[in-house]
Coordinates of C-alpha atoms and ligand atoms in Angstrom, one line a residue:
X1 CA 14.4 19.0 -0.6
X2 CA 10.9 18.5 -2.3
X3 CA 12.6 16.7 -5.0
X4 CA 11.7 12.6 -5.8
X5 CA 14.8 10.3 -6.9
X6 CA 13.0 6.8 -8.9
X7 CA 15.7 3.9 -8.7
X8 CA 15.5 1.8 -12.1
X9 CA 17.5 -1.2 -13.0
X10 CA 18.7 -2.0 -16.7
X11 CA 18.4 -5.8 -16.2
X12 CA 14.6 -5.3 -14.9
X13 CA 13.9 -2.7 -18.1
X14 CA 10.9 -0.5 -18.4
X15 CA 7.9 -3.5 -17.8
X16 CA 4.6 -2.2 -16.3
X17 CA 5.9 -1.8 -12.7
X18 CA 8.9 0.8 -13.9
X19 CA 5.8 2.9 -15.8
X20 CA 4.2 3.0 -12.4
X21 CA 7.0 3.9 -10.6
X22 CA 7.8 6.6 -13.4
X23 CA 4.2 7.9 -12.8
X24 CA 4.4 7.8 -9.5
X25 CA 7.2 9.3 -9.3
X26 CA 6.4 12.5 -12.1
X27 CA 2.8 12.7 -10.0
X28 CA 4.2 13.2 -6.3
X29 CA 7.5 15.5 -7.9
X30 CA 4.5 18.2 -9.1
X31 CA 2.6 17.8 -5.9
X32 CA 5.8 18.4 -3.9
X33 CA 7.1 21.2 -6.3
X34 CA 10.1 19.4 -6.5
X35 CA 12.2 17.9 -9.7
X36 CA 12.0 14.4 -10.6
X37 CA 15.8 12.8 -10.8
X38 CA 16.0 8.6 -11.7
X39 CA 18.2 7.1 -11.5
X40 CA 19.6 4.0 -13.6
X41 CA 21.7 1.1 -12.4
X42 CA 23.3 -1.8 -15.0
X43 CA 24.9 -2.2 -18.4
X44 CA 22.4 -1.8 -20.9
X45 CA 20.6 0.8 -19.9
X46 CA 20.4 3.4 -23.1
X47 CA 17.0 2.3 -24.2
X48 CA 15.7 2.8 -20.6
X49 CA 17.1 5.8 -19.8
X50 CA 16.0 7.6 -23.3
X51 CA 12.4 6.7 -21.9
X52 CA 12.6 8.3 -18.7
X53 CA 14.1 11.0 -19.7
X54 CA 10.6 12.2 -21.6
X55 CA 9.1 12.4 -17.9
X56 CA 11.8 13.0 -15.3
X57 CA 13.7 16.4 -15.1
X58 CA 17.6 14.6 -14.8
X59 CA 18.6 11.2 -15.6
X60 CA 21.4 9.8 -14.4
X61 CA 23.1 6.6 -15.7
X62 CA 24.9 4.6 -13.4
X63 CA 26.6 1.7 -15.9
X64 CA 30.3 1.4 -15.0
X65 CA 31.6 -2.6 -15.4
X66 CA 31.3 -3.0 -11.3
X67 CA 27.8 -2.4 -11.6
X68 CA 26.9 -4.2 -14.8
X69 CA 25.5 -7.2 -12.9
X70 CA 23.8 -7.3 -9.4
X71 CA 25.4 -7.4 -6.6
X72 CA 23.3 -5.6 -3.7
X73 CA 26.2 -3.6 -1.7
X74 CA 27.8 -2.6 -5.1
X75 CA 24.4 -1.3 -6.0
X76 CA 23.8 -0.2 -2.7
X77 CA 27.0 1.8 -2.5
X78 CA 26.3 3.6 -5.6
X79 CA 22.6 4.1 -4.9
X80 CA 23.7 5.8 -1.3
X81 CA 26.0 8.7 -3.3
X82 CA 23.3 9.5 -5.8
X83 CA 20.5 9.5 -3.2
X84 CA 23.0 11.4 -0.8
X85 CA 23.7 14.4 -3.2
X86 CA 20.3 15.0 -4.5
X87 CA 18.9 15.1 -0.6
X88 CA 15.5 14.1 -2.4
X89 CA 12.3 14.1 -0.1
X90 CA 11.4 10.9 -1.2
X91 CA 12.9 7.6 -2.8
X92 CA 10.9 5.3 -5.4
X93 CA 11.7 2.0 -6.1
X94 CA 9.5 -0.5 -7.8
X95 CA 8.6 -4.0 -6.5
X96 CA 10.9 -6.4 -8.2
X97 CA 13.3 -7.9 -5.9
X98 CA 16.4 -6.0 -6.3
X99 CA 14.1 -3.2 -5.2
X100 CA 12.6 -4.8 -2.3
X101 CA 16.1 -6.2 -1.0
X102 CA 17.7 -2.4 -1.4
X103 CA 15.2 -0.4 -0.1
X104 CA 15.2 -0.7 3.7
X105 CA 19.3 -0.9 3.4
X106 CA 19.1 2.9 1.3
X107 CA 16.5 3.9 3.8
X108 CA 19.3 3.3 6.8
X109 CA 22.2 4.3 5.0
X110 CA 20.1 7.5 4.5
X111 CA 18.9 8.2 7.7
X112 CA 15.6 8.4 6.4
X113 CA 12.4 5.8 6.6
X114 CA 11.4 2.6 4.5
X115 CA 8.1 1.5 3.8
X116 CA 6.9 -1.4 1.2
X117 CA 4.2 -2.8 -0.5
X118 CA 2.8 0.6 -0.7
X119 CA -0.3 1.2 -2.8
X120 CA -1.2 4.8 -2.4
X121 CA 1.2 8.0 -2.3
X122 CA 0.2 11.5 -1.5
X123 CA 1.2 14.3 0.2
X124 CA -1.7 16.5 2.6
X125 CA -1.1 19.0 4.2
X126 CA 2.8 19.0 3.5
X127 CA 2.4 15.3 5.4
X128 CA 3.5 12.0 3.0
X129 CA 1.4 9.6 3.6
X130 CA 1.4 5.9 1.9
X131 CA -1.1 3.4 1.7
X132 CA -0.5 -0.5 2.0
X133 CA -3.0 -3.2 2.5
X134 CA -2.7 -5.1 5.5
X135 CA -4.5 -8.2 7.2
X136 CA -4.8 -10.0 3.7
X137 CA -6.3 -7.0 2.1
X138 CA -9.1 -6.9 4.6
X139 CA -7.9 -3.1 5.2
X140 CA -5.3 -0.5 4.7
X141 CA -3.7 1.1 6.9
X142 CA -2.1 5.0 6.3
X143 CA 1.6 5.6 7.1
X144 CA 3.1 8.9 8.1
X145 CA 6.6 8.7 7.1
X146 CA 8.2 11.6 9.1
X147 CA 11.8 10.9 8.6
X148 CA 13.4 12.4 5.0
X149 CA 13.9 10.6 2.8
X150 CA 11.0 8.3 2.8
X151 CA 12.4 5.5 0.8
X152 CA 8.8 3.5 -0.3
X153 CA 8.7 0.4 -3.0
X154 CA 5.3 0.4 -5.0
X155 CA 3.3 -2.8 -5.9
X156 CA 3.1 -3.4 -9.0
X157 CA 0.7 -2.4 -11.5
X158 CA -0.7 -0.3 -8.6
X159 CA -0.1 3.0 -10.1
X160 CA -1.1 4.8 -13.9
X161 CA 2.2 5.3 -15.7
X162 CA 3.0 8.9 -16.6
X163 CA 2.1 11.0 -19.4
X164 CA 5.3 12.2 -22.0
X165 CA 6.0 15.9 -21.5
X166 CA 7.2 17.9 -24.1
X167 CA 10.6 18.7 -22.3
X168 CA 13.2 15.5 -22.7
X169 CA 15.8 15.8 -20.1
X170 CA 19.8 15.2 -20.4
X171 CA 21.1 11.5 -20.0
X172 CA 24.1 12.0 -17.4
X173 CA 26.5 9.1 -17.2
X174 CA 28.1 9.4 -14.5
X175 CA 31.6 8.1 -13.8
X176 CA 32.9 7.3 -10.3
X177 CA 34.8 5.6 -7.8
X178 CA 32.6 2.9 -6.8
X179 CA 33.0 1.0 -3.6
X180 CA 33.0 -2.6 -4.0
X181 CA 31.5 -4.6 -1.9
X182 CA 31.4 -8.4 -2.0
X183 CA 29.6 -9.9 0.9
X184 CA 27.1 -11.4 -1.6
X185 CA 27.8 -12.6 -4.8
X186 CA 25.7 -14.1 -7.3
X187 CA 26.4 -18.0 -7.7
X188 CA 24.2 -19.4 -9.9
X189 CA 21.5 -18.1 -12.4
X190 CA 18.3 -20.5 -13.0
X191 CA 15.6 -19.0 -15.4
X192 CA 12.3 -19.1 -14.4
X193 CA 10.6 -22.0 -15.4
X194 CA 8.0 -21.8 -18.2
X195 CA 9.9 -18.7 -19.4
X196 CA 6.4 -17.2 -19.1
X197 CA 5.8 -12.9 -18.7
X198 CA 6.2 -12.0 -14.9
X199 CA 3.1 -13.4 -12.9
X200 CA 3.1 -10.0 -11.2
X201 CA 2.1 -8.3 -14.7
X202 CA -0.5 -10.9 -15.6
X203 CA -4.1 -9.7 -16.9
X204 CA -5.2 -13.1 -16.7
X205 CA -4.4 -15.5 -14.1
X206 CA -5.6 -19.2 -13.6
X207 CA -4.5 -20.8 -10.5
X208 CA -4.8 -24.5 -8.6
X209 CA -4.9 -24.9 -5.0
X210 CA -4.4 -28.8 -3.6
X211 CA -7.6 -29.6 -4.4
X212 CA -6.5 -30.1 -7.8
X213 CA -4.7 -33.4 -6.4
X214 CA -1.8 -33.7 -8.4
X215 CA 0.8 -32.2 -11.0
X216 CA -0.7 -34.0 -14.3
X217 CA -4.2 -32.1 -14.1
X218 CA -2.1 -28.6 -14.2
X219 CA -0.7 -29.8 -17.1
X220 CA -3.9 -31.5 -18.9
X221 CA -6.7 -29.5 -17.1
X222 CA -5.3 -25.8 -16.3
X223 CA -2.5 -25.4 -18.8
X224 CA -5.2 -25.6 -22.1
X225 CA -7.7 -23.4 -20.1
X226 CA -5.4 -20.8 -19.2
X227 CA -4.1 -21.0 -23.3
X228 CA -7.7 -20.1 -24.3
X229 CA -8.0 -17.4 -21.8
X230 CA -4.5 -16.0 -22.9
X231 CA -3.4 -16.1 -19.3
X232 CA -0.8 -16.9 -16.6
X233 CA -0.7 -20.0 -14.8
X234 CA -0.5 -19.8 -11.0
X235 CA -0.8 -21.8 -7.6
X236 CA -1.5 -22.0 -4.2
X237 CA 1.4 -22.3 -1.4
X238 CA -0.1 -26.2 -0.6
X239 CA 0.3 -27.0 -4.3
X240 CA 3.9 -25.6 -4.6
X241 CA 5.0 -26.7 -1.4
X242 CA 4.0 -30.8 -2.8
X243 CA 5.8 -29.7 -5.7
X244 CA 3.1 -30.0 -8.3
X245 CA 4.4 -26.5 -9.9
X246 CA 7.6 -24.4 -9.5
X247 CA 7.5 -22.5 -6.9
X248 CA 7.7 -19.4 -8.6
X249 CA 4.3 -20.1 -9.3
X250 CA 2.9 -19.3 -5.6
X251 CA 1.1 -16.2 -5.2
X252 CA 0.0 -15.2 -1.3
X253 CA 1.6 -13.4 1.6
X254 CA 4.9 -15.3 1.4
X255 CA 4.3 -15.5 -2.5
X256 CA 3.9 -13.2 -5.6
X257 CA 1.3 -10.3 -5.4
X258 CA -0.7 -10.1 -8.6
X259 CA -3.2 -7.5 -9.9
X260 CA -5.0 -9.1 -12.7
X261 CA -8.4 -8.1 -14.3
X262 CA -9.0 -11.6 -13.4
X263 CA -8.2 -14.4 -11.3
X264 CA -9.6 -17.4 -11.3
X265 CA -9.0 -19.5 -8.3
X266 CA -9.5 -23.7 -8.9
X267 CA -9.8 -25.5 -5.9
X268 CA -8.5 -23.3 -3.7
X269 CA -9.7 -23.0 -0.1
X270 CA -9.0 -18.8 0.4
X271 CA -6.9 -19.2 3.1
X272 CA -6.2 -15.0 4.3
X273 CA -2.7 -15.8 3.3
X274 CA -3.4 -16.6 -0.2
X275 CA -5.8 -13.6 -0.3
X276 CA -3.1 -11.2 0.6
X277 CA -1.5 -11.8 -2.7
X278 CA -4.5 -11.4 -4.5
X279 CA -6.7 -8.3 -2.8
X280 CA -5.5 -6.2 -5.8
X281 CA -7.4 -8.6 -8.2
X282 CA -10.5 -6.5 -10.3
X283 CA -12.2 -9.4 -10.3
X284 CA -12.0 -13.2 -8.9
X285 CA -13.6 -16.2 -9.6
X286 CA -13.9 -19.5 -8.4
X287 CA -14.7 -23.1 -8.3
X288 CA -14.9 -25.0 -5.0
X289 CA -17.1 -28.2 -4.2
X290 CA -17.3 -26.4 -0.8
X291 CA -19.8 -24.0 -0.5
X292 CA -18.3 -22.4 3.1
X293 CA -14.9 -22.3 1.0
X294 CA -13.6 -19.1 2.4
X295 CA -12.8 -17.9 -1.3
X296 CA -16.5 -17.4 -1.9
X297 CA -16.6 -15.0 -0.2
X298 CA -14.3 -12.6 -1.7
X299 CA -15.2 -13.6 -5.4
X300 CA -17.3 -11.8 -7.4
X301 CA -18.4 -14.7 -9.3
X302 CA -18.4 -18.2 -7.9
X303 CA -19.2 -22.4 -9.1
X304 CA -19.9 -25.0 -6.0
X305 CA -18.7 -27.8 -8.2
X306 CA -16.0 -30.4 -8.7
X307 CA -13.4 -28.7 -11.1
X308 CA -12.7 -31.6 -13.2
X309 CA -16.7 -31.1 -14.6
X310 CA -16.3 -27.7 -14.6
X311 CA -13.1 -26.9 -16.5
X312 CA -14.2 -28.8 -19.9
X313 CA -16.9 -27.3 -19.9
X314 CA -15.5 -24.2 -19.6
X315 CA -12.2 -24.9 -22.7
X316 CA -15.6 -26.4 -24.5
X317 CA -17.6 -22.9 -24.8
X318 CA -14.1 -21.3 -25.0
X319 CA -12.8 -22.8 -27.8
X320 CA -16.3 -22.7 -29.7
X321 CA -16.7 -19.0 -29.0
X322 CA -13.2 -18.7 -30.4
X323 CA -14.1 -20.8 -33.2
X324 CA -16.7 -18.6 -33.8
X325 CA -15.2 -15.2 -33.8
X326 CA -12.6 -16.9 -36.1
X327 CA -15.0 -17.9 -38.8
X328 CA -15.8 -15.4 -41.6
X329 CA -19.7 -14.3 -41.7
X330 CA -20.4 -16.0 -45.3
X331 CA -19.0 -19.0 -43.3
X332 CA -20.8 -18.9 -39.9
X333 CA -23.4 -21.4 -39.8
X334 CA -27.2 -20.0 -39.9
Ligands
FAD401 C1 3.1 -17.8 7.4 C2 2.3 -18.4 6.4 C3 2.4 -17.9 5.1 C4 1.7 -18.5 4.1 N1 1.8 -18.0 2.8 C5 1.0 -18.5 1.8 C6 1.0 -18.0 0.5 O1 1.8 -17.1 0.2 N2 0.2 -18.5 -0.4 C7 -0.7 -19.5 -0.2 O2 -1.4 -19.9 -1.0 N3 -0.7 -20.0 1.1 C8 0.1 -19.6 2.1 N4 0.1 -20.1 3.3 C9 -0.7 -21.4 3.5 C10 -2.2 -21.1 3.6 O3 -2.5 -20.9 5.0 C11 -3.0 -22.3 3.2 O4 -2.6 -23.5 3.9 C12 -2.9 -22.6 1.7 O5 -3.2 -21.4 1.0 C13 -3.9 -23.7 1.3 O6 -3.8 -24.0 0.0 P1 -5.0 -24.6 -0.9 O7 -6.2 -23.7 -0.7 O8 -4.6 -24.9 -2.2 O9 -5.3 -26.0 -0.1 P2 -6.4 -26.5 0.8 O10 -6.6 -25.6 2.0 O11 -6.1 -27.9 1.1 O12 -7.8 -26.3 0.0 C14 -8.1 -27.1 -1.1 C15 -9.4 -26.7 -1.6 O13 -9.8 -27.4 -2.8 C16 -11.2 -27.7 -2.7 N5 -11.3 -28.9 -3.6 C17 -10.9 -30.2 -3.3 N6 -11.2 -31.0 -4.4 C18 -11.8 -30.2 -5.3 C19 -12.3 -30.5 -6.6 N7 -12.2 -31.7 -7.2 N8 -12.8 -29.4 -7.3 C20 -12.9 -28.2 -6.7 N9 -12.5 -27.9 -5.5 C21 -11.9 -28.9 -4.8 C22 -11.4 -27.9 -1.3 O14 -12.8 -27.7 -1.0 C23 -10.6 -26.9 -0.6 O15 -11.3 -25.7 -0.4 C24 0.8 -19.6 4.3 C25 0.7 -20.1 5.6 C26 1.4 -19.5 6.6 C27 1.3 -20.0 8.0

């Protein structure tokens, strides 16, 4: 009963948000006393499982064909029986969409509670409580999930990922009558556009608003400064919603949620519901020609300026500090 189930799937792999959840997962298993089972869903999933098993006590591997690609109530189905046997006190999943689309289903078909977005876990007092942000990161608010199992999915890249133990556990494959269910079924499969890492893992992020004023300056103006800075390209919902970028590009409340070291925001008013995707941010930055700009007032550092002076000048020193790290001592100039 004090024991913690993580849900994994093969086609999502073992990115930053799976470590979390693993660590997450191991940390709140020893506070509880309990065992930590995961659980893997997907063809493909060898690699994936032979890394959880150096932190969890049991993994089970759930690859049969019907569950090889996604298909929510398959997944569900099978998701429901494991959950069901190991009565865990808790359910982990991470934050990808599969997760976030399962989660509240399991938590039903479980008879327990569902919570997402969640930031924090901890038990006190034999209580577990959650964290999540709430009115655009302005606060947090504290859950008390009474009702076993609490099924939670973590943000990403919200928790430290788990240290190897010494102990590797036993792969189970387990074999099964599934229950196929085929309300939804997958119809067509576009790839994300830039084929760029997941936003939601990004260390660096550089992202437009509207006031950028069209799609060409993403391309000529961001894209090269985002290049030096090694980072991720992102947007505002206004500039997405015109169509200037793919959407997949949005970050906000009804967008991605990103936790770089650094964001920089470009001509981008702050609106609270492009904060919300961004409160976990260690550090934003931002250039506005208005100086009441919301956004200046949750940055740490800030330019009042238009962006199309600003951004050369910024790929300018860039490029000649790279320029200068590159060259040898013998030939730095002196
Ligand atoms: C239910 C709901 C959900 C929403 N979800 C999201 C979401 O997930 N993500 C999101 O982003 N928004 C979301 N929104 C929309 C949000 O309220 C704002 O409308 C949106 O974020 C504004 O985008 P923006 O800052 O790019 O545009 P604007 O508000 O038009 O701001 C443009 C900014 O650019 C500045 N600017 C103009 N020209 C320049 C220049 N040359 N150089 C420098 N600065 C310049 C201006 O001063 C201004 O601050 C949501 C809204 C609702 C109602």
């Amino acid at each position: 009963m004090n024991d913690v189930v993580i849900c994994l799937f093969a086609t999502v792999g073992f990115d930053k948000a799976s470590q979390g959840l693993a660590g997450a997962g191991r940390r709140l298993a020893d506070e509880l006393g309990g065992r930590l089972h995961a659980v893997v869903i997907g063809s493909g999933s060898d690699k994936l499982a032979s890394e959880l098993a150096t932190f969890c006590d049991t993994v089970i591997v759930a690859d049969q064909p019907e569950l090889a690609e996604y298909q929510p109530e398959t997944w569900l189905n099978a998701l429901v029986r494991f959950c069901g046997e190991l009565s865990p006190r808790s359910v982990l999943l991470a934050g990808d969409t599969y997760s976030q689309e399962i989660a509240p289903r399991l938590a039903y078909r479980l008879g327990g509670s569902a919570v997402g977005d969640v930031v924090e876990v901890r038990i006190e007092a034999g209580t577990l409580l959650v964290s999540r942000q709430v009115y655009g990161g302005k606060a947090q608010a504290v859950l008390e999930l009474r009702r076993s199992p609490a099924v939670v999915w973590l943000r990403a890249r919200s928790f430290a990922p788990p240290t190897p133990r010494d102990e590797v556990a036993t792969i189970t494959h387990a074999i099964f009558e599934i229950e196929v269910d085929t309300r939804t079924r997958i119809v067509e499969r576009k790839r994300e556009a830039g084929g760029q890492e997941r936003l939601e893992e990004a260390r660096v992020i550089v992202s437009g608003g509207r006031g950028i004023g069209g799609p060409e300056p993403f391309t000529t103006e961001l894209q090269p400064l985002a290049d030096l800075l090694g980072a991720q390209m992102a947007a505002s919902r206004a500039a997405c919603d015109a169509g200037w970028v793919p959407p997949t590009w949005q970050v906000g409340q009804t967008g991605k949620k990103v936790t770089p070291e650094l964001y920089l925001a470009i001509a981008i008013t702050g609106a609270s519901q492009h904060m919300a995707g961004i409160s976990e941010a260690k550090t934003i930055a931002a250039i506005n020609t208005d100086p009441d700009a919301p956004i200046f007032k949750h940055c740490r550092f800030g330019i009042v300026e238009d962006y199309r002076k600003v951004v050369p000048l910024l790929r300018e020193k860039l490029a000649a500090l790279q320029t200068g790290a590159n060259q040898s001592p013998d030939s730095a100039p002196r």
